[in-house]
XYZ file of C-alpha atoms in Angstrom:
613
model
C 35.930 -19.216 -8.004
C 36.335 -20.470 -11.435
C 33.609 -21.839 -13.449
C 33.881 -25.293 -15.387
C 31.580 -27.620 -17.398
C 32.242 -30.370 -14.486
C 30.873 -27.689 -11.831
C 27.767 -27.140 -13.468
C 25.685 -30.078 -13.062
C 26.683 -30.219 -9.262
C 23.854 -27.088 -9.189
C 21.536 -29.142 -10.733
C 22.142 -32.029 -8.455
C 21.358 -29.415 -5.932
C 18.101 -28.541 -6.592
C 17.391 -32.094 -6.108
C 18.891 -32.469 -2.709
C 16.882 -29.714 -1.551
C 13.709 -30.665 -3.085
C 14.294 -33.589 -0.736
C 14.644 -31.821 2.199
C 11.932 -29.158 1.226
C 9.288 -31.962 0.356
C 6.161 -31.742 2.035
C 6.482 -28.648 3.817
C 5.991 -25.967 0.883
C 1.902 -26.508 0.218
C 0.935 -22.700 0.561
C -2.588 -22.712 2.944
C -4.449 -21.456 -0.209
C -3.181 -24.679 -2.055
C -0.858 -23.363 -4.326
C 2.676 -25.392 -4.229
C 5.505 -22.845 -2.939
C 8.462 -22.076 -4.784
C 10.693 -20.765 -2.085
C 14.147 -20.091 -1.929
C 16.272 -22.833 -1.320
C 18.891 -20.953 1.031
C 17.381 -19.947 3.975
C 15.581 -23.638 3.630
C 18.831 -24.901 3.372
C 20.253 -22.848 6.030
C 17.335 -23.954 8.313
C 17.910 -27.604 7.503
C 21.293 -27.666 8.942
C 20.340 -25.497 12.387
C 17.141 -27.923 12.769
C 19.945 -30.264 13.955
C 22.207 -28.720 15.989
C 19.252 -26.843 17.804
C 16.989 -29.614 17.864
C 13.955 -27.730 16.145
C 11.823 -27.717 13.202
C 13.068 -25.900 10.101
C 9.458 -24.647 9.736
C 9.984 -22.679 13.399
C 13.455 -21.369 12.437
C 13.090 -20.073 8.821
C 11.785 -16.644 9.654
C 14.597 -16.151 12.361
C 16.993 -16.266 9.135
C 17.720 -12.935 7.920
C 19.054 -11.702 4.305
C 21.708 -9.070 5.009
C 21.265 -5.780 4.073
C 23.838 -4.205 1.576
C 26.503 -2.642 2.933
C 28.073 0.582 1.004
C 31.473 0.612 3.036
C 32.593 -3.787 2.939
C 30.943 -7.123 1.530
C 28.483 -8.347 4.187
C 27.302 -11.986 3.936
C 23.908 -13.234 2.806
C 22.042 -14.424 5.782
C 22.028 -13.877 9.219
C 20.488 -15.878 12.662
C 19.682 -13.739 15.446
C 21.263 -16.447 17.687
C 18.906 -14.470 20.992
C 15.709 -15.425 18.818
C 16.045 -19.117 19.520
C 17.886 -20.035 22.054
C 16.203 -21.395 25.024
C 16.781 -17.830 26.810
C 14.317 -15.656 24.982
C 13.178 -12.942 27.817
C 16.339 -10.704 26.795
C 17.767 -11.397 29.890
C 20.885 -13.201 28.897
C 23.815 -11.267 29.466
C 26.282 -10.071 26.201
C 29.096 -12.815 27.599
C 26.627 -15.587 27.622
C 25.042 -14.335 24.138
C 28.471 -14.253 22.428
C 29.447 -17.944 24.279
C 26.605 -19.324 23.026
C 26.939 -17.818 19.461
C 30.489 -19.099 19.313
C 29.587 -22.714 20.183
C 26.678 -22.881 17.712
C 28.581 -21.382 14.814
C 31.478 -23.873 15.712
C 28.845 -27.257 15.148
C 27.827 -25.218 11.846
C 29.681 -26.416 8.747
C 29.937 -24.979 5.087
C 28.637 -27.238 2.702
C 27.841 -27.339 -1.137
C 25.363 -24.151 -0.397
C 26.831 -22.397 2.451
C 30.777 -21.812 1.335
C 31.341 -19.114 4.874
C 30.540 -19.289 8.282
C 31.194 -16.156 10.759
C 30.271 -14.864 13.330
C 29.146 -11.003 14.757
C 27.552 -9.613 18.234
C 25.162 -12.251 18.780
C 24.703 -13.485 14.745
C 25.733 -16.043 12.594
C 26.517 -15.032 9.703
C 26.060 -17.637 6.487
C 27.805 -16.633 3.124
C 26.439 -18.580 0.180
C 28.467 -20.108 -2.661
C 28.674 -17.461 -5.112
C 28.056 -19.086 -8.483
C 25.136 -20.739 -6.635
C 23.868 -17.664 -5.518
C 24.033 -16.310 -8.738
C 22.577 -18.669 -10.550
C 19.167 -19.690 -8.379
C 18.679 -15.619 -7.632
C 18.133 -14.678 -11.152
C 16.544 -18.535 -12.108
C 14.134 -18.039 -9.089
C 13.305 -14.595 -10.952
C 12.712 -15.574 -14.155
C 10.641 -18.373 -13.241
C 8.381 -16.810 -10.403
C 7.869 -13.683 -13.189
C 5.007 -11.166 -11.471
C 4.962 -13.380 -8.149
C 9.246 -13.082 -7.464
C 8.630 -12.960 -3.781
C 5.506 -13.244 -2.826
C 5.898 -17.752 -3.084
C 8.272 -17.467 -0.372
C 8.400 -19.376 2.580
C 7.425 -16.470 4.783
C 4.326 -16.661 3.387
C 3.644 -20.623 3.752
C 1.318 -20.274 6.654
C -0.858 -17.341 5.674
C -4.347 -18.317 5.133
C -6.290 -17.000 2.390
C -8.799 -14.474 3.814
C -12.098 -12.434 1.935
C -10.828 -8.398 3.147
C -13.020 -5.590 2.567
C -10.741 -2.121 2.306
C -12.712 1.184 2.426
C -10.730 4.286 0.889
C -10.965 7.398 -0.560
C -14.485 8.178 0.254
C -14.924 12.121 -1.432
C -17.857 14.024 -0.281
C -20.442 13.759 -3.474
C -21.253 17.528 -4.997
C -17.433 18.362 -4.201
C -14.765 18.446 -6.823
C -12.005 15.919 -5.617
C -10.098 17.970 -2.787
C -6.319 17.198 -2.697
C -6.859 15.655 0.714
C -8.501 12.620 -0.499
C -5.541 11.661 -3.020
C -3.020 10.067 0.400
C -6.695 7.824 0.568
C -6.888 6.789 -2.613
C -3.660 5.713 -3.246
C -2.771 4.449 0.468
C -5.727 2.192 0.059
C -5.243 1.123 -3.440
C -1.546 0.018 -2.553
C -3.186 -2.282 0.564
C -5.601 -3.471 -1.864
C -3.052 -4.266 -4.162
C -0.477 -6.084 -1.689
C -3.136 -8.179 -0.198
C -4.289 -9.176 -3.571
C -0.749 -10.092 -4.310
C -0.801 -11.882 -1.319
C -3.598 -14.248 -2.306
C -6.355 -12.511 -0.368
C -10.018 -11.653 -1.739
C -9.958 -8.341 -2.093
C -13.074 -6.081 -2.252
C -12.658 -2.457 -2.429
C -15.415 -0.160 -1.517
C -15.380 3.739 -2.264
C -17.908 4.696 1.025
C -19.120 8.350 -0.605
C -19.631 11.097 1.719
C -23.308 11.675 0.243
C -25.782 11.966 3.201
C -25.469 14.280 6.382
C -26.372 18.012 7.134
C -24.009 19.550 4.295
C -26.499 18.451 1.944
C -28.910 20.321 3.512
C -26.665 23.448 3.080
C -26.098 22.808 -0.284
C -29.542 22.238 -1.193
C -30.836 25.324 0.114
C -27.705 27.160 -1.276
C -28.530 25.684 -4.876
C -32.165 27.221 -4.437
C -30.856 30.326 -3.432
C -27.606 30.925 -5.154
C -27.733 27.845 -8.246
C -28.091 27.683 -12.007
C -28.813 25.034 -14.012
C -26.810 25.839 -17.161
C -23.739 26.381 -15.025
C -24.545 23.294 -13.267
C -24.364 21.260 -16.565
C -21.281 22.803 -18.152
C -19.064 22.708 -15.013
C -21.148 20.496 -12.182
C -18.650 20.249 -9.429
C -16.931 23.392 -9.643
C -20.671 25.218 -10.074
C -21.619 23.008 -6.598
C -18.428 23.663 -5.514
C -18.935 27.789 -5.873
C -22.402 27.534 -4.667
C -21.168 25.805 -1.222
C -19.171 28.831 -0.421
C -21.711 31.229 -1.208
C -24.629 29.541 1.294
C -21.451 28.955 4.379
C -20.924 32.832 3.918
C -24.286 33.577 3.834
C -25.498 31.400 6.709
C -23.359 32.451 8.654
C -24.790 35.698 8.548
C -28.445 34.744 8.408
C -30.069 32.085 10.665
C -32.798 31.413 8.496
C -30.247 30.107 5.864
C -29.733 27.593 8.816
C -33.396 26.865 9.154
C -34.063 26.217 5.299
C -30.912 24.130 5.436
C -32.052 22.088 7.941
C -35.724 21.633 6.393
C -33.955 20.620 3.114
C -32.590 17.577 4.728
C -35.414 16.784 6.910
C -37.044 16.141 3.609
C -34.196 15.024 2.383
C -34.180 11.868 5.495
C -38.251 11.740 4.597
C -37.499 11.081 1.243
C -39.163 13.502 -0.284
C -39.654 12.750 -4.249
C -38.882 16.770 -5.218
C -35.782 16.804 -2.648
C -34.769 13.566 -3.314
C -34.536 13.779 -7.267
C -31.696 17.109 -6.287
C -29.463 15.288 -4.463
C -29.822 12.376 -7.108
C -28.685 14.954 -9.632
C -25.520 15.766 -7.407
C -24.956 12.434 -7.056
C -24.245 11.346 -10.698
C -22.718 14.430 -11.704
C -19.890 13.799 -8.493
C -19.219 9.911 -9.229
C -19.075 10.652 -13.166
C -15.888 13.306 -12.520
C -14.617 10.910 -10.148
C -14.416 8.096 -12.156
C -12.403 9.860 -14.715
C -10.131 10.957 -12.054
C -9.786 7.284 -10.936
C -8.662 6.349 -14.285
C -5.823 8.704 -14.280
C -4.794 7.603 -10.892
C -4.781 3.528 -12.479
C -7.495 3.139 -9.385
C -10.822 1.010 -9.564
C -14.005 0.157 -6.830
C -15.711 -3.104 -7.242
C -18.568 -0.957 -5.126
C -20.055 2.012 -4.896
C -21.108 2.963 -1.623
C -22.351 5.624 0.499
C -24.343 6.818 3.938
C -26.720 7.641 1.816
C -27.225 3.844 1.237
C -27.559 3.245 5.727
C -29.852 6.368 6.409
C -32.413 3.698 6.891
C -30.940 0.648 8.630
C -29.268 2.992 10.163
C -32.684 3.327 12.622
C -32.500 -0.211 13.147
C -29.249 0.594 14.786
C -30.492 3.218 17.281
C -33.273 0.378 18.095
C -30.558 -2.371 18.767
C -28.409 -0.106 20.868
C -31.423 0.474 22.745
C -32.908 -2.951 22.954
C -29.490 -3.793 24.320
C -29.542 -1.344 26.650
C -26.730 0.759 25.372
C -28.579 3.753 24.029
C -29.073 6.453 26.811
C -31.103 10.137 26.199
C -29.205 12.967 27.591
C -31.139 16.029 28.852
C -31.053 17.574 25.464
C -32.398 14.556 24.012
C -29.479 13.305 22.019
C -28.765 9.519 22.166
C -25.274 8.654 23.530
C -23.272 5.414 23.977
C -21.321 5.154 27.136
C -17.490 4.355 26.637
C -15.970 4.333 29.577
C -14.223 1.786 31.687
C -16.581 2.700 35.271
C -20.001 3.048 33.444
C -19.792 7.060 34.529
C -20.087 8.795 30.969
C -16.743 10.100 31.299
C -16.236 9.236 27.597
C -19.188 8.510 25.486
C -20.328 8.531 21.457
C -23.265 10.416 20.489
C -25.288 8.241 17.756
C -28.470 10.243 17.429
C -29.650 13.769 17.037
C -32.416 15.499 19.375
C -34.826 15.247 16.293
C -33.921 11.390 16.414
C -31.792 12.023 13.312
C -28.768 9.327 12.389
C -24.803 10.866 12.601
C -22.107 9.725 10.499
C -20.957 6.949 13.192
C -24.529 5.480 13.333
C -24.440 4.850 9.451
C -20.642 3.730 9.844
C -21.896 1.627 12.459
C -24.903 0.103 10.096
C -22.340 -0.125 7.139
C -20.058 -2.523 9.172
C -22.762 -4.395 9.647
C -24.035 -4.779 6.468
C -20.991 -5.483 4.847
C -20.001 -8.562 7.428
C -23.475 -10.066 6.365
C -23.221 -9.582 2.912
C -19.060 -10.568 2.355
C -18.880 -12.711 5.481
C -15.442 -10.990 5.625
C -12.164 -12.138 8.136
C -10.982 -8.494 7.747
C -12.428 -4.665 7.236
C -9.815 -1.849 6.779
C -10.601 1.579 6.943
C -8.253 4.256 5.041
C -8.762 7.942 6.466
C -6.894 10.227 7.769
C -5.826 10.318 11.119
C -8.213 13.158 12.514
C -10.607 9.884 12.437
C -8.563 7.877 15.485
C -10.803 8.545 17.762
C -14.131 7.974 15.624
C -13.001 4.592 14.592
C -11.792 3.547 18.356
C -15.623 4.601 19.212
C -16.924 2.834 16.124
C -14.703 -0.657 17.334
C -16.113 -0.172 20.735
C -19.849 0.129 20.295
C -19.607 -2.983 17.618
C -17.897 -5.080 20.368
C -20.309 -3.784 23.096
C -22.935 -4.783 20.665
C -21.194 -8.284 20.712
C -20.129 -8.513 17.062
C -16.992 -10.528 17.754
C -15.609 -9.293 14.652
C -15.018 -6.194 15.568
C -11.848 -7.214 16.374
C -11.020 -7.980 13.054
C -11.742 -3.958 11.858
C -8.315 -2.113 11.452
C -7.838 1.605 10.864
C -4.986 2.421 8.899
C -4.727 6.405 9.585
C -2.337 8.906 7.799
C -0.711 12.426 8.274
C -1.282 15.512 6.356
C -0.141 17.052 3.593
C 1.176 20.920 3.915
C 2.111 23.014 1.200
C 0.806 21.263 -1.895
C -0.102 24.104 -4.426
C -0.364 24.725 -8.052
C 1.952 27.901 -9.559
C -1.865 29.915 -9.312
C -1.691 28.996 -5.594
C -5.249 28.530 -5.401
C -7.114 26.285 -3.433
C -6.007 22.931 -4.526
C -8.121 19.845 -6.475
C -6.240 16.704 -7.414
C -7.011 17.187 -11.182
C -4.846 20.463 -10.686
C -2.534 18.937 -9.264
C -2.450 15.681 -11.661
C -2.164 18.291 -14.990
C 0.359 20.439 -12.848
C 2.780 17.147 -11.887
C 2.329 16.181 -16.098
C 3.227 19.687 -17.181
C 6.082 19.876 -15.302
C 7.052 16.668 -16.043
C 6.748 17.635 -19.492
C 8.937 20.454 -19.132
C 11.749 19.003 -17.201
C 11.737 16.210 -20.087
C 11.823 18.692 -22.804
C 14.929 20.017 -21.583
C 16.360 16.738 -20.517
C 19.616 16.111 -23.069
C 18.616 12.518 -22.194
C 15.001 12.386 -23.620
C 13.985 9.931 -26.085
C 11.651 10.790 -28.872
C 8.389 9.292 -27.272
C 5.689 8.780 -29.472
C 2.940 9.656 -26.552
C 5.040 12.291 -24.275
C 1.994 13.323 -22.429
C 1.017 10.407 -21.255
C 4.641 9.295 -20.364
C 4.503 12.762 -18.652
C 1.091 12.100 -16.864
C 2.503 8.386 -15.531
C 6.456 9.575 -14.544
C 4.440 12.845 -12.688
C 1.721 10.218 -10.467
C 5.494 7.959 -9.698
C 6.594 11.050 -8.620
C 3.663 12.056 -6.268
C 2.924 8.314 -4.943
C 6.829 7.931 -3.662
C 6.963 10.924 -2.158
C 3.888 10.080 -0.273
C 5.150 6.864 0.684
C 8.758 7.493 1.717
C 7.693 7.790 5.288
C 5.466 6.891 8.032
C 2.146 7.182 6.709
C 0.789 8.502 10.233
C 3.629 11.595 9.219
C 2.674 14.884 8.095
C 4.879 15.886 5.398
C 5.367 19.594 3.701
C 5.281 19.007 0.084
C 7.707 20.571 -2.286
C 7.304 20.229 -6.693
C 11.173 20.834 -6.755
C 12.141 17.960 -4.835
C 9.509 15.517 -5.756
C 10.195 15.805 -9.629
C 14.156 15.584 -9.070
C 15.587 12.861 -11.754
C 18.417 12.318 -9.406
C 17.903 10.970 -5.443
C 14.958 9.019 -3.772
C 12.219 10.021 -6.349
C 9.958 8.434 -8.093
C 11.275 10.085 -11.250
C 14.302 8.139 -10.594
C 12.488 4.986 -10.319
C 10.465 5.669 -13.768
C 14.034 6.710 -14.800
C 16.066 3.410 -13.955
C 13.352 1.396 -15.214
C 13.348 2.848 -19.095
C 16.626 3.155 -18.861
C 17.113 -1.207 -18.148
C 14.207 -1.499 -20.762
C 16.304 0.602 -23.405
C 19.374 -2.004 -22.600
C 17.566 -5.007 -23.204
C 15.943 -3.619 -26.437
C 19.344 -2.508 -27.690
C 21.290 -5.927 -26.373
C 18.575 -8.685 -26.889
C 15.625 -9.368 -24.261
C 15.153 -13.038 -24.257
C 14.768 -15.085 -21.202
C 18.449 -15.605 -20.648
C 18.462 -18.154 -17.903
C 21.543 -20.085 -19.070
C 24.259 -17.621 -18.457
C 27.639 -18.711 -16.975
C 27.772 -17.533 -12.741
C 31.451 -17.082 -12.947
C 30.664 -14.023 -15.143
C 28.664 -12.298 -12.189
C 31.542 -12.496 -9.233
C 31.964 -8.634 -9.059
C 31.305 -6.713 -6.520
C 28.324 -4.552 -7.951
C 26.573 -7.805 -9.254
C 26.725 -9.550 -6.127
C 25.306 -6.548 -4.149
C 22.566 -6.383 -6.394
C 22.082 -10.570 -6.047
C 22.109 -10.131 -2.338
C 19.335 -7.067 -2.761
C 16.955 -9.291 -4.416
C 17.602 -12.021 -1.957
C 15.625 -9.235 0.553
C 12.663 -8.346 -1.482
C 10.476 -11.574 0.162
C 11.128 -10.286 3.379
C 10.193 -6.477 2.505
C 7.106 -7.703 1.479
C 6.508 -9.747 4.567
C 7.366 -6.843 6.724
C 4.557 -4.355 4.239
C 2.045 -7.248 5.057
C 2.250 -6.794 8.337
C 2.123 -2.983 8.972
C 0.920 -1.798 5.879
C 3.305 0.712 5.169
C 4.679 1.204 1.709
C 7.917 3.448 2.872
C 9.695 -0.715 2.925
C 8.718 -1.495 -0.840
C 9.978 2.530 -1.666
C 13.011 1.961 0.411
C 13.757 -1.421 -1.513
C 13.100 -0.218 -4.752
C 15.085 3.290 -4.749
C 18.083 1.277 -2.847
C 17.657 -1.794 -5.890
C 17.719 1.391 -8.154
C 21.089 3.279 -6.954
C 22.561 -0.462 -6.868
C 21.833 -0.954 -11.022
C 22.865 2.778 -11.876
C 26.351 1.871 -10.048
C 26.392 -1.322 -11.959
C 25.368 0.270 -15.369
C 28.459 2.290 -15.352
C 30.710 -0.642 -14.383
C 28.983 -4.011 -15.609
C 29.186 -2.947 -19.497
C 26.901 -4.779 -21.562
C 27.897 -3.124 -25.158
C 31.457 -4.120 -26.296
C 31.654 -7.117 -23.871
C 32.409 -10.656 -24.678
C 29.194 -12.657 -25.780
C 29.370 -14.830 -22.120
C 29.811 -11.720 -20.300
C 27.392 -9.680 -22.220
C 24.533 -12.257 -21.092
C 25.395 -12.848 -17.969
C 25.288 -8.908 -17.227
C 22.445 -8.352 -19.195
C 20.218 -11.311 -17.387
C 21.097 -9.738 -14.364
C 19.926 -6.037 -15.504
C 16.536 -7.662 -16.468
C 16.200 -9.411 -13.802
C 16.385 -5.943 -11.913
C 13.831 -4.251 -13.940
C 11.488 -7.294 -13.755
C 11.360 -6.910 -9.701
C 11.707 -2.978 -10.209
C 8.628 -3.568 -11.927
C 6.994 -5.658 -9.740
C 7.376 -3.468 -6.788
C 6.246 -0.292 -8.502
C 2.857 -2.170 -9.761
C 2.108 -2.911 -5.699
C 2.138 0.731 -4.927
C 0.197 1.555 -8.149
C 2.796 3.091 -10.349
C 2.792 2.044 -13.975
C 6.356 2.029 -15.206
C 7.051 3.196 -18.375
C 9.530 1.725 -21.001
C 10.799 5.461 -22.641
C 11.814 8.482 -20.668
């Protein structure tokens, strides 16, 4: 389709139209107006008619297409089976292809919609391309950070006050690999629900009370040294928690002294008390640093430490309540199962009358509820914790907290494999300074390497890309086996190539001009590659919406390595450089609009993208 002067103001005229249609009905629940995309509105609008119901019930039944490598697919799509009257999935394939031919036939293009097909059981709506073209990138532009997240999909989420618990490192441990999937699963939930509107507080819940301490405290009399413990705290701790497991495992009494250390320890002993202080501080002041690398922050500090007490008035609830029972031993247990027979049961106290790490969970959920009044607590562990968290759920709802139901666990696989070139026993510092060394390497060689004026800290923020996206790529309940080859790759679904695409759009605008160019000619973006990558960005709202919902980042990754692949086709086709002046802009508004939502995405799972590679 040609573009004229005359043609133009019909868009504008548009926007009107629809702002008539939309009026009303796009007040976001946290008060904010919404600035949704007019075409599935649109779309909506028309089918409100024919099917006799509200837009409002029919705009999340409207698709954007996926891309299609092998032929041009159109832009939105209507499960027709999603609402018609039949629903149950009972409706037989005739019927479902009758009744999609009869309501694509009282469909009809208009200004917006220039194709109507149909497919096995869809309707598919093409929009006008120049339109397309121009809203997209306009709607981009505009919306800035928030592309996305003012859709319509979102227009009847409430604003809600979440508490997410992750990472959680034992204190007097250096930071063990194993907590990094934590860390950054729960800073990317954090981040989306914060994106999302939501009242976020994140709490790092600090493995700092329990039995271990008593090992360690008797190891440190036995085995420690205070200058070693000031140069080098955690790896000194770290050293001296081997030594006492090896050794108590040959001697009881190690066992015994252990257990007198935290006796005192739970009696608060002023002596005992003032050690594990000590450990304490030195753990949270090398995690902190280790935080900072990661671009992670806590608006608390928590621990069990901080429950060891309430945790007491727990045991006396459960019993006033009737739940606590004494078994023969003289541990207190909480009965679980369905027929009241003990056939599954939680144990919440020690025979010395002792807490356990589920009665301080317990006391912690607690807590937190009275002091946040939260709507939602999220838990990020791994999933060897399923079945404490089902018991922790349980004995909160049997203790008629109604909010229990509102506690999610969000669980996640192993990683196997992940080891330094040493092959030692792995800490996430070695393996941050190990992804930034090699990163460093593989970009010294690079022929394509820019003179950077800070390379290591390019290095340090291309290597954490490349760690987060291969964590994320799938199921976060999935083990994985780790491999340094294949994460740091430049080329394929890495988070190199991510880092990669993104400097590489940032060098084009820097070279070609990177103003705000919203008043670019559509005509000039009717290839193929450009409209693939219009049609991609159409999708990102609904990515989101779908991460919302299951908090898994493997649809943002997806989105954003697929968005990438598209703009490294186009880069080769599209030329900016050498181009007429209308052309140039049009292609270059589109690039940035691609880095802009490249951007965007990467910043939800807690990559910082950097503008030189």
């Amino acid at each position: 389709m040609n573009s004229s002067s005359e043609e133009l103001p019909r868009f504008r005229l548009l926007g009107r139209v629809h702002a008539r249609c939309e009026a009303g009905v796009h007040v976001r629940a946290r008060g904010s107006v919404m600035a949704a995309c007019p075409f599935r509105r649109s779309i909506a609008c028309q089918l409100s008619k024919v099917l006799n119901l509200p837009p409002e019930n029919l705009i999340k039944s409207i698709y954007a297409v996926p891309v299609s490598k092998k032929r041009p697919v159109a832009d939105f799509q209507l499960f027709v089976g999603s609402v018609t009257e039949n629903k149950s999935g009972n409706c037989s394939t005739p019927d479902l292809l009758l009744q999609t031919q009869r309501l694509a036939e009282k469909l009809k293009c208009d200004a917006v919609v220039s194709e109507i097909s149909t497919g096995p059981g869809t309707v598919n709506f093409t929009i006008n391309r120049e339109l397309l073209a121009k809203t997209v990138l306009q709607q981009v532009f505009k919306d800035g950070s928030e592309y996305g997240l003012k859709s319509e999909l979102f227009s009847a989420l409430p604003r809600r006050k979440i508490v997410i618990e992750f990472s959680s490192p034992n204190i007097a441990k250096k930071f063990h690999v194993g907590h990094l999937r934590s860390t950054i699963i729960g800073n990317f939930v954090a981040n989306l629900k914060e994106a999302l509107g939501h009242q976020v507080t994140r709490i790092n819940y600090l493995g700092d009370w329990g039995m271990q301490f008593g090992l360690l405290g008797a190891g440190f009399q036995q085995f420690g040294n205070e200058e070693e413990l000031k140069s080098n705290p955690l790896q000194h701790l770290f050293e001296v928690y081997v030594q006492v497991n090896k050794a108590a495992a040959e001697d009881e009494n190690i066992k015994k002294l252990a257990q007198d250390f935290f006796r005192k320890l739970e009696a608060r002993d002023e002596q005992t008390l003032s050690m594990w202080q000590h450990f304490r501080d030195f753990s949270i002041e090398e995690y902190v640093s280790i935080y900072k690398r990661l671009g992670v922050h806590f608006d608390e500090y928590s621990g069990e430490s901080f429950y060891q007490e309430k945790s007491q008035e727990v045991l006396k609830m459960l019993d006033t309540k009737g739940l606590l029972q004494k078994t023969m031993k003289g541990t207190g247990i909480v009965d679980l199962s369905e027929k009241g027979d003990f056939s599954l049961y939680s144990t919440v106290m020690r025979s010395d009358g002792t807490s356990l790490y589920i009665t301080r969970d317990i006391a912690a959920a607690i807590d937190r509820m009275n002091k946040y009044n939260c709507d939602a607590m999220i838990y990020v562990t791994d999933k060897s914790q399923n079945t404490h968290f089902e018991h922790l759920f349980q004995i909160l709802k049997l203790m008629d907290y109604k909010w229990a139901e509102r506690c999610r666990h969000v669980s996640f696989g192993l990683v196997q494999g992940m080891k330094t070139r040493k092959g030692e026993v792995v800490f996430l510092d070695d393996v941050l300074n190990e992804a930034r060394s090699r990163m460093l390497q593989n970009m010294a060689s690079a022929k394509t390497t820019k003179v950077l004026e800070n390379p290591l800290e390019t290095a340090e923020k291309v290597g954490l890309a490349a760690l987060i996206i291969q964590d994320f790529k799938g199921l976060l309940s999935s083990d994985y086996q780790f491999s340094w080859d294949r994460v740091l790759q430049s080329r394929g679904d890495t988070g190199v190539f991510l880092q990669y695409t993104h400097a590489r759009l940032h060098s084009l605008e820097q070279m070609c001009g990177n103003g705000q160019l919203t008043d670019i000619n559509p005509a000039c973006l009717q290839e193929p590659q450009a409209i693939s990558i219009l049609q991609h960005l159409l999708r990102y709202d609904e990515v989101l919406c779908k991460a919302s919902e299951d908090l898994q980042p493997k649809h943002i990754v997806s989105y954003l390595l697929t968005l990438g692949h598209l703009a490294a086709v186009a880069h080769k086709t599209l030329s900016v450089k050498g181009s007429a002046p209308e052309l140039a802009q049009a292609r270059l508004c589109l690039f940035q609009a691609v880095r802009s939502v490249l951007a965007n995405g990467m910043k939800l799972l807690g990559i910082t993208p950097v503008t030189q590679m």
